[in-house]
Amino acid sequence: QIPLVESGGGLVQAGDSLRLSCAGSGRTFSSTTMAWFRQAPGKDREFVAGINWTGGTTVYADSVKGRFTISRDNAKRTVYLEMNSLKPEDTAIYHCAASSVGWTNDIPTRTSAFLSWGQGTQVTVSS
């Protein structure tokens, strides 16, 4: 497993931007597919965005496409989620996750495909 720590959440107004960071560790980080999920109160955890090990392939949920951007810096063992034009419905705890497999361009979107999870960072968007 890869220890993961998220940061960057906060309280913002609709239309504002935030950048989340996920710091990992270990030699396998740079070869692992990474993703961001979110969970709002009373709802299931849902896929937000994923990125393959090179950073060359990304996948987004329809609800965030065009507003959010996922990226990674393997030298820093960090994954980012740039969130623009935030909406109240983006309010949730955002979790970083590391896939159970590496060296692939496939990006799963189901929670069961991810082995390591961070504790999460709260994002609250007021209207």
Coordinates of C-alpha atoms in Angstrom, one line a residue:
Q1 CA 0.0 0.0 0.0
I2 CA 1.0 3.6 -0.5
P3 CA 0.5 6.1 2.3
L4 CA -1.5 9.1 1.0
V5 CA -2.1 12.5 2.6
E6 CA -4.5 15.1 1.0
S7 CA -4.5 18.8 1.6
G8 CA -5.9 22.0 0.1
G9 CA -9.5 21.7 0.9
G10 CA -11.5 24.6 2.4
L11 CA -14.6 26.8 2.3
V12 CA -15.1 28.8 -0.9
Q13 CA -17.9 30.5 -2.8
A14 CA -19.6 29.3 -6.0
G15 CA -17.4 30.1 -8.9
D16 CA -14.1 30.1 -7.0
S17 CA -11.2 27.7 -7.5
L18 CA -9.2 25.3 -5.3
R19 CA -6.2 23.1 -5.8
L20 CA -6.0 19.8 -3.9
S21 CA -2.8 18.0 -3.4
C22 CA -2.1 14.3 -2.5
A23 CA 1.3 13.5 -1.2
G24 CA 2.4 9.8 -1.5
S25 CA 5.5 7.9 -0.7
G26 CA 7.3 4.7 -1.7
R27 CA 9.0 3.5 -4.8
T28 CA 5.8 2.3 -6.5
F29 CA 4.0 5.7 -6.5
S30 CA 5.4 6.7 -9.9
S31 CA 4.1 3.5 -11.6
T32 CA 0.7 3.6 -10.1
T33 CA -2.6 4.8 -11.5
M34 CA -4.0 7.5 -9.2
A35 CA -7.5 9.0 -8.8
W36 CA -9.6 11.4 -6.9
F37 CA -13.0 10.3 -5.4
R38 CA -15.5 12.3 -3.4
Q39 CA -18.2 11.5 -0.9
A40 CA -21.0 13.9 0.0
P41 CA -23.1 13.4 3.2
G42 CA -25.5 10.5 2.7
K43 CA -24.2 9.6 -0.7
D44 CA -21.8 6.9 -2.0
R45 CA -18.2 7.6 -2.8
E46 CA -18.0 8.6 -6.5
F47 CA -15.2 8.8 -9.0
V48 CA -14.0 12.3 -9.9
A49 CA -10.9 12.0 -12.0
G50 CA -8.1 9.6 -12.7
I51 CA -4.6 9.7 -14.2
N52 CA -2.3 7.0 -15.5
W53 CA 1.3 6.5 -14.3
T54 CA 2.9 8.8 -16.9
G55 CA 0.3 11.5 -16.6
G56 CA -0.4 11.1 -20.3
T57 CA -3.9 9.7 -19.9
T58 CA -6.7 11.2 -17.8
V59 CA -10.4 10.4 -17.2
Y60 CA -13.1 12.6 -15.7
A61 CA -16.6 12.2 -14.4
D62 CA -19.1 14.0 -16.6
S63 CA -20.1 16.2 -13.7
V64 CA -16.6 17.8 -13.5
K65 CA -15.4 17.6 -17.1
G66 CA -14.2 20.9 -18.3
R67 CA -13.9 22.4 -14.8
F68 CA -11.4 20.0 -13.0
T69 CA -7.9 19.0 -14.0
I70 CA -5.9 16.2 -12.6
S71 CA -2.2 16.1 -12.9
R72 CA 0.8 14.5 -11.2
D73 CA 4.5 15.1 -10.4
N74 CA 6.2 11.8 -9.9
A75 CA 9.4 13.4 -8.8
K76 CA 7.5 15.0 -5.9
R77 CA 5.2 11.9 -5.5
T78 CA 2.2 14.2 -5.6
V79 CA -1.1 14.2 -7.5
Y80 CA -3.1 17.4 -7.9
L81 CA -6.7 18.3 -8.6
E82 CA -7.3 21.7 -9.9
M83 CA -10.9 22.7 -9.4
N84 CA -12.4 25.7 -11.2
S85 CA -15.9 27.1 -11.4
L86 CA -16.9 25.3 -8.2
K87 CA -20.5 24.6 -7.5
P88 CA -22.4 23.9 -4.3
E89 CA -22.9 20.3 -5.5
D90 CA -19.1 19.9 -5.5
T91 CA -19.3 20.0 -1.7
A92 CA -17.8 16.7 -0.4
I93 CA -14.9 15.1 1.3
Y94 CA -12.3 14.5 -1.5
H95 CA -10.1 11.4 -1.2
C96 CA -7.0 10.5 -3.1
A97 CA -6.6 6.8 -4.1
A98 CA -3.8 4.6 -5.5
S99 CA -4.7 1.7 -7.8
S100 CA -3.8 -1.8 -7.0
V101 CA -1.9 -2.2 -10.3
G102 CA 0.8 -0.2 -12.1
W103 CA 2.4 0.3 -15.4
T104 CA -0.9 0.5 -17.3
N105 CA -2.8 3.2 -19.2
D106 CA -6.1 1.8 -18.0
I107 CA -7.9 4.0 -15.5
P108 CA -10.6 2.2 -13.5
T109 CA -13.4 4.2 -12.0
R110 CA -14.7 1.8 -9.4
T111 CA -13.6 2.1 -5.7
S112 CA -12.7 -1.7 -5.6
A113 CA -9.8 -1.1 -8.0
F114 CA -8.0 1.2 -5.6
L115 CA -5.9 -0.3 -2.8
S116 CA -4.7 2.8 -0.9
W117 CA -6.8 5.7 0.3
G118 CA -6.1 9.0 2.0
Q119 CA -8.1 10.3 4.9
G120 CA -9.7 13.0 2.8
T121 CA -9.9 16.8 2.7
Q122 CA -13.2 18.7 3.1
V123 CA -14.4 21.0 0.2
T124 CA -17.4 23.2 0.9
V125 CA -18.8 25.4 -1.7
S126 CA -21.4 28.0 -0.6
S127 CA -23.9 29.5 -3.0

